[in-house]
GROMACS .gro file of N, CA, C and O in nm:
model
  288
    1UNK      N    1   0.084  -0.118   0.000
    1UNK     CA    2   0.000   0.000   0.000
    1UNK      C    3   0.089   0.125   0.000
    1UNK      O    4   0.178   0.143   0.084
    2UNK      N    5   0.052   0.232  -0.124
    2UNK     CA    6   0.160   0.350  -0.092
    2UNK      C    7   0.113   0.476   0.003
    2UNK      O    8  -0.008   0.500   0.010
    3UNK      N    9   0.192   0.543   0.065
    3UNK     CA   10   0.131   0.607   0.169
    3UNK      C   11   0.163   0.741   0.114
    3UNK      O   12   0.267   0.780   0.062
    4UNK      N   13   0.032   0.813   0.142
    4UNK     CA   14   0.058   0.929   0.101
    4UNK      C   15   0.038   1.043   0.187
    4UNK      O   16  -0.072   1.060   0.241
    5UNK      N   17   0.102   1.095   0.198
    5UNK     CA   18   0.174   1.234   0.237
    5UNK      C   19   0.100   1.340   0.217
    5UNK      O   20   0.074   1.372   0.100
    6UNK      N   21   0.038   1.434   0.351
    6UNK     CA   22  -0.037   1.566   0.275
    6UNK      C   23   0.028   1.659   0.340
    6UNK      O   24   0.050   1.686   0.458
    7UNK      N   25   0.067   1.720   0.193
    7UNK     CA   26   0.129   1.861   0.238
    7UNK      C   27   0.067   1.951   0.241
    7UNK      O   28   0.012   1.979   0.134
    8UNK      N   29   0.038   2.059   0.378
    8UNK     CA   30  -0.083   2.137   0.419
    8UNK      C   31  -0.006   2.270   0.336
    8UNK      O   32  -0.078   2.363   0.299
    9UNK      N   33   0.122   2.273   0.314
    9UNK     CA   34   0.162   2.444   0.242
    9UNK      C   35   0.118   2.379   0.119
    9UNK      O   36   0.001   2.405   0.092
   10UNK      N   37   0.170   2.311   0.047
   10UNK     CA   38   0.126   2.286  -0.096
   10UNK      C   39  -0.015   2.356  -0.075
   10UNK      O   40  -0.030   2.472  -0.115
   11UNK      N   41  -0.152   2.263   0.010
   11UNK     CA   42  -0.274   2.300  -0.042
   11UNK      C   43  -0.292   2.451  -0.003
   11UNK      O   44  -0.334   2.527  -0.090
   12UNK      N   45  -0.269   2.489   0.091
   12UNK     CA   46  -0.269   2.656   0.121
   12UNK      C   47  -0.205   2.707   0.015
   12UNK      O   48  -0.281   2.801  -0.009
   13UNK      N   49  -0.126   2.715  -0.060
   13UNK     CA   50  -0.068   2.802  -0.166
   13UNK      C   51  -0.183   2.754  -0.264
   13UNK      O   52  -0.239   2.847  -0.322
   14UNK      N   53  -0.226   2.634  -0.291
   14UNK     CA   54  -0.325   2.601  -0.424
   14UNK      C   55  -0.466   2.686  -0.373
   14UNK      O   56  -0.534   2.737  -0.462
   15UNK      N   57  -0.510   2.703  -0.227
   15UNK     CA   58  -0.613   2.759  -0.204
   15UNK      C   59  -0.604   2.946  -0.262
   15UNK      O   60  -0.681   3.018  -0.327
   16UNK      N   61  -0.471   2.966  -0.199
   16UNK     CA   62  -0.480   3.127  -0.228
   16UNK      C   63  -0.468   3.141  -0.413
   16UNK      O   64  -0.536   3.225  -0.471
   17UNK      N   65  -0.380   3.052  -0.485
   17UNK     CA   66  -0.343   3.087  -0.566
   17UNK      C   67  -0.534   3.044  -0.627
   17UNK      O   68  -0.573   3.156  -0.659
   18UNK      N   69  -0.595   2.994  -0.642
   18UNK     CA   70  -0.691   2.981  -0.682
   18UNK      C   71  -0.806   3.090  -0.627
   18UNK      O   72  -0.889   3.123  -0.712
   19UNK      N   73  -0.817   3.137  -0.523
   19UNK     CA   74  -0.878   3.235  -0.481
   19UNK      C   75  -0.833   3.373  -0.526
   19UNK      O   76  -0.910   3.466  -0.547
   20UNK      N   77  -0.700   3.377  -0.539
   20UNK     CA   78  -0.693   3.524  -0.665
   20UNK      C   79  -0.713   3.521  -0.779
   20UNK      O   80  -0.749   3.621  -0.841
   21UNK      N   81  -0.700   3.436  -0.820
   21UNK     CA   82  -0.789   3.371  -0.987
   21UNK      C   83  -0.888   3.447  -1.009
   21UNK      O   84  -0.900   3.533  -1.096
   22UNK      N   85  -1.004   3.395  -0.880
   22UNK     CA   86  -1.092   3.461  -0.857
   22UNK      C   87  -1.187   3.577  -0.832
   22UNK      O   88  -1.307   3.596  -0.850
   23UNK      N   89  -1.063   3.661  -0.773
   23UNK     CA   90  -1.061   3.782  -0.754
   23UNK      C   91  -1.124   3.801  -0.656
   23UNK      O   92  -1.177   3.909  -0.629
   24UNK      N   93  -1.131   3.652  -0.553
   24UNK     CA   94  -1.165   3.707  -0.414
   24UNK      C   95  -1.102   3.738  -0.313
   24UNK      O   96  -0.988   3.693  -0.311
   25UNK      N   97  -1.143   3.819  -0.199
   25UNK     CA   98  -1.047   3.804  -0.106
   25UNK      C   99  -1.093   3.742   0.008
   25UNK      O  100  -1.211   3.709   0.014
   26UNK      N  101  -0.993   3.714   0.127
   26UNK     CA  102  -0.979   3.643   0.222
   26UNK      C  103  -1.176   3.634   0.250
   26UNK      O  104  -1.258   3.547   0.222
   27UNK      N  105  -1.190   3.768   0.316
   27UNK     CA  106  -1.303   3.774   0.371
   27UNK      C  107  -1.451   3.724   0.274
   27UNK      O  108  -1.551   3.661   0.309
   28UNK      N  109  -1.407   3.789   0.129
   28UNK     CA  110  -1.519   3.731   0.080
   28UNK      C  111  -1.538   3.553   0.054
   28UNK      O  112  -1.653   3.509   0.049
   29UNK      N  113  -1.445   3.477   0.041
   29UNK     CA  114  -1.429   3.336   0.032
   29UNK      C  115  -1.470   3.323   0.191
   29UNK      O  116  -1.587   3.287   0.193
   30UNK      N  117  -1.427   3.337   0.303
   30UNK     CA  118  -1.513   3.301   0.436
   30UNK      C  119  -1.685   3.307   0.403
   30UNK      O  120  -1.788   3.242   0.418
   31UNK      N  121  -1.644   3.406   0.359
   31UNK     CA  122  -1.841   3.490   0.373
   31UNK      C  123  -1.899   3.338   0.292
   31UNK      O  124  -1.976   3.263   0.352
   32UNK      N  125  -1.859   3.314   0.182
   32UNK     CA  126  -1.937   3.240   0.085
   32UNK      C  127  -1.933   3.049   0.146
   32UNK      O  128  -2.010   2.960   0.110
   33UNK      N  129  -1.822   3.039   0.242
   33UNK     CA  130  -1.811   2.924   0.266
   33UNK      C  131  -1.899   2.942   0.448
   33UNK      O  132  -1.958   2.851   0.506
   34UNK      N  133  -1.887   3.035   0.480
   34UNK     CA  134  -1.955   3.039   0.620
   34UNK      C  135  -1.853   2.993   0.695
   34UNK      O  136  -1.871   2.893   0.763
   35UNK      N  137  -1.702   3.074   0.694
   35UNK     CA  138  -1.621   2.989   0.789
   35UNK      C  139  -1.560   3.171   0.821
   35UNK      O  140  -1.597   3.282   0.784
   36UNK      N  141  -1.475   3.127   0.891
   36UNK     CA  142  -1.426   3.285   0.927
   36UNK      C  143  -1.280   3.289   0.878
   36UNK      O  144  -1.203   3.195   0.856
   37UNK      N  145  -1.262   3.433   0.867
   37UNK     CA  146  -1.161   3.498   0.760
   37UNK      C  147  -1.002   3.437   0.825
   37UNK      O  148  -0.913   3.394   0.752
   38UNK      N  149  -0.995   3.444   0.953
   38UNK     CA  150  -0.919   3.360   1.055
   38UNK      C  151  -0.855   3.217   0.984
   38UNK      O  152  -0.736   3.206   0.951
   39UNK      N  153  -0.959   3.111   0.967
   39UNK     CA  154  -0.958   3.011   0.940
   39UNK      C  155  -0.889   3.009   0.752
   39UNK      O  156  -0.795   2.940   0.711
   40UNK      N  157  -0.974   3.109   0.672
   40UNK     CA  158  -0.885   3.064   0.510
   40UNK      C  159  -0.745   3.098   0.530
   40UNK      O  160  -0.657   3.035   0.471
   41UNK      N  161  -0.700   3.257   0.660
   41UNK     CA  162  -0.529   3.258   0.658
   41UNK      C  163  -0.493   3.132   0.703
   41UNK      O  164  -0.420   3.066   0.628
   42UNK      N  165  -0.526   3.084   0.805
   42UNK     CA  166  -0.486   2.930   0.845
   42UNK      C  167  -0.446   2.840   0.766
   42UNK      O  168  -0.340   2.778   0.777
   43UNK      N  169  -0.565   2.822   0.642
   43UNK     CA  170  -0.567   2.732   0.538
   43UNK      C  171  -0.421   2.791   0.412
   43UNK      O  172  -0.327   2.727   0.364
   44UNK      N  173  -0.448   2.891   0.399
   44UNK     CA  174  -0.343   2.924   0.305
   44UNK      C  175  -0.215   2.946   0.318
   44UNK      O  176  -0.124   2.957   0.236
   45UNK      N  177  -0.222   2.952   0.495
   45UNK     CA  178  -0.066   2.958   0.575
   45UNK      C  179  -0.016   2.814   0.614
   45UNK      O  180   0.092   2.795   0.672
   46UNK      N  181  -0.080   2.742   0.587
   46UNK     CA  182  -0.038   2.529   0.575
   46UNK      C  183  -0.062   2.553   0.728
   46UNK      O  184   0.032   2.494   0.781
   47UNK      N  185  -0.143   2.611   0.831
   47UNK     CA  186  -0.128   2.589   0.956
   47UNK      C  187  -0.226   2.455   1.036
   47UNK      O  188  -0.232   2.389   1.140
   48UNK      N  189  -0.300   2.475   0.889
   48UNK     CA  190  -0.396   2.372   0.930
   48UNK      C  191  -0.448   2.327   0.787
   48UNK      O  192  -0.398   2.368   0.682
   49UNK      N  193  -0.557   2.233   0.794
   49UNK     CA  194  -0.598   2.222   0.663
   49UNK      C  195  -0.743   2.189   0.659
   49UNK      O  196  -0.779   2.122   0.756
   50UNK      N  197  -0.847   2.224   0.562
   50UNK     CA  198  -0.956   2.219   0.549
   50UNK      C  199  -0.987   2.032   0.543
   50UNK      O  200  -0.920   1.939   0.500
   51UNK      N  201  -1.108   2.040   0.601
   51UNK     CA  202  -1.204   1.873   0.612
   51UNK      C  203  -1.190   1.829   0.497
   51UNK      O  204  -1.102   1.868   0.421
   52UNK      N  205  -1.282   1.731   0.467
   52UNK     CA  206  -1.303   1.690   0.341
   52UNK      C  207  -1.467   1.750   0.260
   52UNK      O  208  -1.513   1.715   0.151
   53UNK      N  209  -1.517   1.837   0.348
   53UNK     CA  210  -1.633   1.855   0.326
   53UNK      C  211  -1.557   2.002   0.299
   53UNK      O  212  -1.612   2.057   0.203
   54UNK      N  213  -1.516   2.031   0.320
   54UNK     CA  214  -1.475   2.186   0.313
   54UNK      C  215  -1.394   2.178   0.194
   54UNK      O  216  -1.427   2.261   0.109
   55UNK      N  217  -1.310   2.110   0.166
   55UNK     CA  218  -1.261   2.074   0.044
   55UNK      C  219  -1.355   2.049  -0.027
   55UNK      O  220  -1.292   2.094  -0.123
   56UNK      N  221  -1.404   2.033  -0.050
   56UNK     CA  222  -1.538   1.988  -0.199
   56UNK      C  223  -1.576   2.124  -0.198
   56UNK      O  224  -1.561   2.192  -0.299
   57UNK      N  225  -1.641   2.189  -0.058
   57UNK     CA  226  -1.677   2.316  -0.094
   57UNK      C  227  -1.621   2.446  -0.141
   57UNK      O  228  -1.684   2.543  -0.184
   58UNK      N  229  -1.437   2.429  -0.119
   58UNK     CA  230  -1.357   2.488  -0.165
   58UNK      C  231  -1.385   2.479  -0.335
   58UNK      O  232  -1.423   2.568  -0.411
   59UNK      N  233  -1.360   2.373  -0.356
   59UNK     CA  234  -1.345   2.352  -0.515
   59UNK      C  235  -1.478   2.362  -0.593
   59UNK      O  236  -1.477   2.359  -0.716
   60UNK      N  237  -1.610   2.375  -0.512
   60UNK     CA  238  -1.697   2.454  -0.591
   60UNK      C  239  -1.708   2.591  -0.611
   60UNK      O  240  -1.747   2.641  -0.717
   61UNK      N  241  -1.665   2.666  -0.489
   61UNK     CA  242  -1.653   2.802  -0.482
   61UNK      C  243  -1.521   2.858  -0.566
   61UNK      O  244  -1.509   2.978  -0.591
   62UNK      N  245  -1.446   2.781  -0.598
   62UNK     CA  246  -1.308   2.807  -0.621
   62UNK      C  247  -1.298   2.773  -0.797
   62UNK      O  248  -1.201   2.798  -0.869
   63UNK      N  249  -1.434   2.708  -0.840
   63UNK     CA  250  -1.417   2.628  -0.999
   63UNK      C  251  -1.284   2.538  -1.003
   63UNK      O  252  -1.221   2.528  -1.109
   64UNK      N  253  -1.243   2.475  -0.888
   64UNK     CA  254  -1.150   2.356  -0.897
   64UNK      C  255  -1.153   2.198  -0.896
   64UNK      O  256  -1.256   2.134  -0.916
   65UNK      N  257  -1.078   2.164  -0.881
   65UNK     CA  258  -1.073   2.059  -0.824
   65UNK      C  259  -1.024   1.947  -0.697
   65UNK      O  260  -0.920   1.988  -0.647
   66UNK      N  261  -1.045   1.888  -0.668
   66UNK     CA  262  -1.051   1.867  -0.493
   66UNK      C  263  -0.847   1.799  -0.547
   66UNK      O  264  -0.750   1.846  -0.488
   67UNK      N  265  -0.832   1.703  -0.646
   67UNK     CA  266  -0.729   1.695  -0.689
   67UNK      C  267  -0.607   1.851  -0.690
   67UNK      O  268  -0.495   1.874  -0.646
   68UNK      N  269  -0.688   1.911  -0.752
   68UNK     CA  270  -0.571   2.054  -0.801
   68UNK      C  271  -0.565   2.121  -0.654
   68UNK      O  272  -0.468   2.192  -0.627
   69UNK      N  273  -0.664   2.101  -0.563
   69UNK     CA  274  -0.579   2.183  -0.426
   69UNK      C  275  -0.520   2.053  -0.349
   69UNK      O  276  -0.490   2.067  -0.231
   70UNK      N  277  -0.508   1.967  -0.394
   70UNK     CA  278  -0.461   1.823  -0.302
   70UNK      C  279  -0.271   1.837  -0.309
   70UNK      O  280  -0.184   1.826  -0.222
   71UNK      N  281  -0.265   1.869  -0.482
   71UNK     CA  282  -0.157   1.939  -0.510
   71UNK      C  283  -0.100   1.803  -0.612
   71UNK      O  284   0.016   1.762  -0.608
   72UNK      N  285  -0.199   1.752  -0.692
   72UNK     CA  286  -0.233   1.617  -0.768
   72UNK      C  287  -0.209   1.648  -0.939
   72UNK      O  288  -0.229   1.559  -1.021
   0.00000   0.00000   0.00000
């Protein structure tokens, strides 16, 4: 079985770099996910990393894919 490795900066850089794509900022991506502005620096600073439910909801809000912020 191969084991895989999640790198929380990889997905924080794929979150921000996909959220300026967007042309959103911090606060408006909280607003739309219902999480607080606190929590996406977290996510985009590898301090932590979003669920798996939050991930799906990332990559709808984000037009991604749960792969392309996995860092896949």
């Amino acid at each position: 079985m191969k084991k895989i490795l999640i790198n929380s900066q990889l997905i924080g850089e794929r979150i921000k770099e996909a959220r300026e794509k967007n042309n959103l900022s911090q606060r408006a991506l909280a607003d739309k996910l219902a999480v607080s502005q606190p929590a996406i620096v977290q996510w985009e600073k590898g301090y932590k990393i979003p669920n798996t439910m939050m991930m799906n909801a990332l990559a709808d809000v984000l037009d991604v894919t749960t792969d392309y912020l996995n860092g896949r």
